Amino acid sequence: MCKVSVLTPTIRPVGLKTLQEGLEEQTFQDFEWLVEVGLPNKNGHDLNKAYNRMLRRAQGEIVVSVQDYIELQPDSIKMFCRAYEEGKRFCTAPVGKVKGINYGTNQIKWDWRKSGKVDIEFRDWEIDFACGSLSAIKDVGGFDEKMDGWWGFDNVNLAYRLSLHGEKFYNLPDNKAVVLDHNLCTKYPFSDKINKKMYSKRFEDFKNGLEINYI
């Protein structure tokens, strides 16, 4: 199987413990784990810069993006690898949210990814639990650091540029993970910086041929 780089940006480092335990129990162990711990500030966040810093260090053929406070299945990394080797170079997978530290199944609220849908649009590639080709991400210049002044759409921004290069996107309904509700840990500090107008402008710029190169 291919070599994997697991990427985790976080502003809630206490939430890394759950993820670390899940990674230690993976049936596939040929991976490295790269973490970027950041702190919120009044000027915004640096999520895209953090991803690019990890991508520059990454040694894997594929990258698996996994958020903090997430509980994995033992075969999670293996399922991403298998899909990649079957030609599904960019995948996302279901995440169920729980409201308490007890991860019991009766508390889980699953998102749309558990629906069974496999072929998805670029805008549906969610990076809280996803994989992708490192070389393809480098080919489009990495994450758009311009968006660090505005919250949101980071995954769609990257996926759109990948789609312009011919990449397709998939959902893996069986590769389920469970996560503690973010706002019970640390409230999103950047919600007041959402700027859909800026997102749309960047979208149009890329459509008209703008290229970026951060990595």
CSV table of N, CA, C and O in Angstrom, one decimal, residues 146-194:
chain,number,residue,atom,x,y,z
A,146,LYS,N,-4.6,33.3,0.8
A,146,LYS,CA,-5.3,34.6,0.7
A,146,LYS,C,-6.6,34.4,1.6
A,146,LYS,O,-7.1,35.4,2.1
A,147,MET,N,-7.1,33.2,1.7
A,147,MET,CA,-8.4,33.0,2.4
A,147,MET,C,-8.2,33.0,3.9
A,147,MET,O,-9.2,33.0,4.7
A,148,ASP,N,-7.0,33.2,4.4
A,148,ASP,CA,-6.8,33.2,5.9
A,148,ASP,C,-7.3,34.4,6.5
A,148,ASP,O,-7.4,34.5,7.8
A,149,GLY,N,-7.7,35.4,5.7
A,149,GLY,CA,-8.3,36.6,6.3
A,149,GLY,C,-9.8,36.5,6.4
A,149,GLY,O,-10.5,37.3,7.0
A,150,TRP,N,-10.3,35.4,5.9
A,150,TRP,CA,-11.8,35.1,5.9
A,150,TRP,C,-12.0,33.7,6.3
A,150,TRP,O,-11.3,32.8,5.9
A,151,TRP,N,-13.1,33.4,7.1
A,151,TRP,CA,-13.3,32.1,7.6
A,151,TRP,C,-14.1,31.3,6.6
A,151,TRP,O,-15.1,31.8,6.0
A,152,GLY,N,-13.8,30.0,6.4
A,152,GLY,CA,-14.6,29.1,5.6
A,152,GLY,C,-14.2,29.0,4.2
A,152,GLY,O,-13.4,29.7,3.6
A,153,PHE,N,-14.7,27.9,3.6
A,153,PHE,CA,-14.6,27.6,2.1
A,153,PHE,C,-13.2,27.2,1.7
A,153,PHE,O,-12.9,27.1,0.5
A,154,ASP,N,-12.3,26.9,2.7
A,154,ASP,CA,-10.9,26.6,2.4
A,154,ASP,C,-10.9,25.3,1.5
A,154,ASP,O,-10.1,25.2,0.6
A,155,ASN,N,-11.7,24.3,1.9
A,155,ASN,CA,-11.7,23.0,1.2
A,155,ASN,C,-12.3,23.2,-0.2
A,155,ASN,O,-11.8,22.6,-1.1
A,156,VAL,N,-13.3,24.0,-0.3
A,156,VAL,CA,-14.0,24.2,-1.6
A,156,VAL,C,-13.0,24.9,-2.6
A,156,VAL,O,-13.0,24.6,-3.8
A,157,ASN,N,-12.3,25.9,-2.0
A,157,ASN,CA,-11.4,26.6,-2.8
A,157,ASN,C,-10.3,25.7,-3.4
A,157,ASN,O,-10.1,25.8,-4.6
A,158,LEU,N,-9.7,24.8,-2.6
A,158,LEU,CA,-8.8,23.9,-3.1
A,158,LEU,C,-9.4,22.9,-4.1
A,158,LEU,O,-8.9,22.6,-5.2
A,159,ALA,N,-10.6,22.3,-3.7
A,159,ALA,CA,-11.2,21.3,-4.6
A,159,ALA,C,-11.6,21.9,-5.9
A,159,ALA,O,-11.5,21.2,-6.9
A,160,TYR,N,-12.0,23.2,-6.0
A,160,TYR,CA,-12.4,23.8,-7.2
A,160,TYR,C,-11.2,23.8,-8.2
A,160,TYR,O,-11.3,23.5,-9.3
A,161,ARG,N,-10.0,24.2,-7.6
A,161,ARG,CA,-8.8,24.3,-8.5
A,161,ARG,C,-8.4,22.9,-8.9
A,161,ARG,O,-8.0,22.7,-10.1
A,162,LEU,N,-8.6,21.9,-8.0
A,162,LEU,CA,-8.3,20.5,-8.4
A,162,LEU,C,-9.2,20.0,-9.5
A,162,LEU,O,-8.8,19.3,-10.5
A,163,SER,N,-10.5,20.4,-9.4
A,163,SER,CA,-11.5,20.0,-10.5
A,163,SER,C,-11.1,20.6,-11.8
A,163,SER,O,-11.3,20.0,-12.9
A,164,LEU,N,-10.6,21.9,-11.8
A,164,LEU,CA,-10.2,22.5,-13.1
A,164,LEU,C,-9.0,21.7,-13.7
A,164,LEU,O,-8.8,21.8,-14.9
A,165,HIS,N,-8.3,20.9,-12.9
A,165,HIS,CA,-7.2,20.1,-13.4
A,165,HIS,C,-7.7,18.7,-13.7
A,165,HIS,O,-6.9,17.8,-13.9
A,166,GLY,N,-9.0,18.5,-13.6
A,166,GLY,CA,-9.5,17.2,-14.0
A,166,GLY,C,-9.8,16.2,-12.9
A,166,GLY,O,-10.1,15.0,-13.1
A,167,GLU,N,-9.5,16.6,-11.6
A,167,GLU,CA,-9.7,15.6,-10.5
A,167,GLU,C,-11.2,15.4,-10.2
A,167,GLU,O,-12.0,16.3,-10.4
A,168,LYS,N,-11.5,14.2,-9.8
A,168,LYS,CA,-12.9,13.9,-9.4
A,168,LYS,C,-12.9,13.5,-7.9
A,168,LYS,O,-11.8,13.3,-7.3
A,169,PHE,N,-14.1,13.6,-7.3
A,169,PHE,CA,-14.2,13.5,-5.9
A,169,PHE,C,-15.2,12.4,-5.5
A,169,PHE,O,-16.2,12.2,-6.2
A,170,TYR,N,-14.9,11.7,-4.4
A,170,TYR,CA,-15.7,10.6,-3.9
A,170,TYR,C,-16.0,10.6,-2.4
A,170,TYR,O,-15.2,11.2,-1.7
A,171,ASN,N,-17.0,9.9,-2.1
A,171,ASN,CA,-17.4,9.7,-0.7
A,171,ASN,C,-17.2,8.3,-0.3
A,171,ASN,O,-17.5,7.4,-1.2
A,172,LEU,N,-16.7,8.0,0.9
A,172,LEU,CA,-16.6,6.6,1.3
A,172,LEU,C,-17.5,6.4,2.5
A,172,LEU,O,-17.1,6.5,3.7
A,173,PRO,N,-18.8,5.9,2.2
A,173,PRO,CA,-19.8,5.9,3.3
A,173,PRO,C,-19.5,4.9,4.4
A,173,PRO,O,-20.0,5.1,5.6
A,174,ASP,N,-18.6,3.9,4.2
A,174,ASP,CA,-18.3,2.9,5.2
A,174,ASP,C,-17.2,3.4,6.1
A,174,ASP,O,-16.9,2.8,7.2
A,175,ASN,N,-16.4,4.4,5.7
A,175,ASN,CA,-15.3,4.8,6.5
A,175,ASN,C,-15.7,5.9,7.5
A,175,ASN,O,-15.4,7.0,7.5
A,176,LYS,N,-16.5,5.4,8.5
A,176,LYS,CA,-17.1,6.4,9.4
A,176,LYS,C,-16.2,6.7,10.6
A,176,LYS,O,-15.5,5.9,11.1
A,177,ALA,N,-16.3,8.0,11.0
A,177,ALA,CA,-15.6,8.5,12.2
A,177,ALA,C,-16.6,9.3,13.1
A,177,ALA,O,-17.6,9.8,12.6
A,178,VAL,N,-16.3,9.4,14.4
A,178,VAL,CA,-17.1,10.1,15.3
A,178,VAL,C,-16.3,11.2,16.0
A,178,VAL,O,-15.2,11.0,16.3
A,179,VAL,N,-16.9,12.4,16.1
A,179,VAL,CA,-16.2,13.5,16.7
A,179,VAL,C,-17.1,14.3,17.7
A,179,VAL,O,-18.3,14.3,17.7
A,180,LEU,N,-16.4,14.8,18.7
A,180,LEU,CA,-17.1,15.6,19.7
A,180,LEU,C,-17.4,17.0,19.1
A,180,LEU,O,-16.6,17.6,18.4
A,181,ASP,N,-18.6,17.5,19.4
A,181,ASP,CA,-19.0,18.8,18.9
A,181,ASP,C,-18.0,19.8,19.2
A,181,ASP,O,-17.6,20.0,20.4
A,182,HIS,N,-17.5,20.5,18.2
A,182,HIS,CA,-16.5,21.5,18.4
A,182,HIS,C,-16.8,22.6,19.4
A,182,HIS,O,-15.9,22.9,20.3
A,183,ASN,N,-18.0,23.1,19.4
A,183,ASN,CA,-18.4,24.2,20.3
A,183,ASN,C,-18.4,23.8,21.8
A,183,ASN,O,-18.5,24.7,22.6
A,184,LEU,N,-18.4,22.5,22.0
A,184,LEU,CA,-18.3,22.1,23.4
A,184,LEU,C,-16.8,22.2,23.9
A,184,LEU,O,-16.6,22.2,25.1
A,185,CYS,N,-15.9,22.3,23.0
A,185,CYS,CA,-14.5,22.4,23.3
A,185,CYS,C,-14.0,23.8,23.3
A,185,CYS,O,-13.6,24.4,24.3
A,186,THR,N,-14.0,24.4,22.1
A,186,THR,CA,-13.6,25.8,21.8
A,186,THR,C,-14.5,26.3,20.7
A,186,THR,O,-14.6,25.8,19.6
A,187,LYS,N,-15.3,27.4,21.1
A,187,LYS,CA,-16.1,27.9,20.1
A,187,LYS,C,-15.3,28.5,18.9
A,187,LYS,O,-14.2,29.0,19.1
A,188,TYR,N,-15.9,28.3,17.7
A,188,TYR,CA,-15.2,28.9,16.5
A,188,TYR,C,-15.0,30.4,16.7
A,188,TYR,O,-16.0,31.1,16.9
A,189,PRO,N,-13.8,30.8,16.7
A,189,PRO,CA,-13.5,32.2,17.0
A,189,PRO,C,-13.6,33.1,15.8
A,189,PRO,O,-13.4,34.3,15.9
A,190,PHE,N,-13.8,32.5,14.6
A,190,PHE,CA,-13.7,33.3,13.4
A,190,PHE,C,-15.1,33.4,12.6
A,190,PHE,O,-15.1,33.8,11.5
A,191,SER,N,-16.2,33.0,13.3
A,191,SER,CA,-17.4,33.0,12.6
A,191,SER,C,-17.8,34.4,12.1
A,191,SER,O,-18.6,34.5,11.1
A,192,ASP,N,-17.4,35.5,12.7
A,192,ASP,CA,-17.7,36.8,12.3
A,192,ASP,C,-16.9,37.3,11.1
A,192,ASP,O,-17.1,38.4,10.6
A,193,LYS,N,-16.0,36.4,10.7
A,193,LYS,CA,-15.1,36.8,9.5
A,193,LYS,C,-15.5,36.1,8.2
A,193,LYS,O,-14.9,36.2,7.2
A,194,ILE,N,-16.6,35.4,8.3
A,194,ILE,CA,-17.1,34.7,7.0
A,194,ILE,C,-17.4,35.8,6.0
A,194,ILE,O,-18.1,36.8,6.2
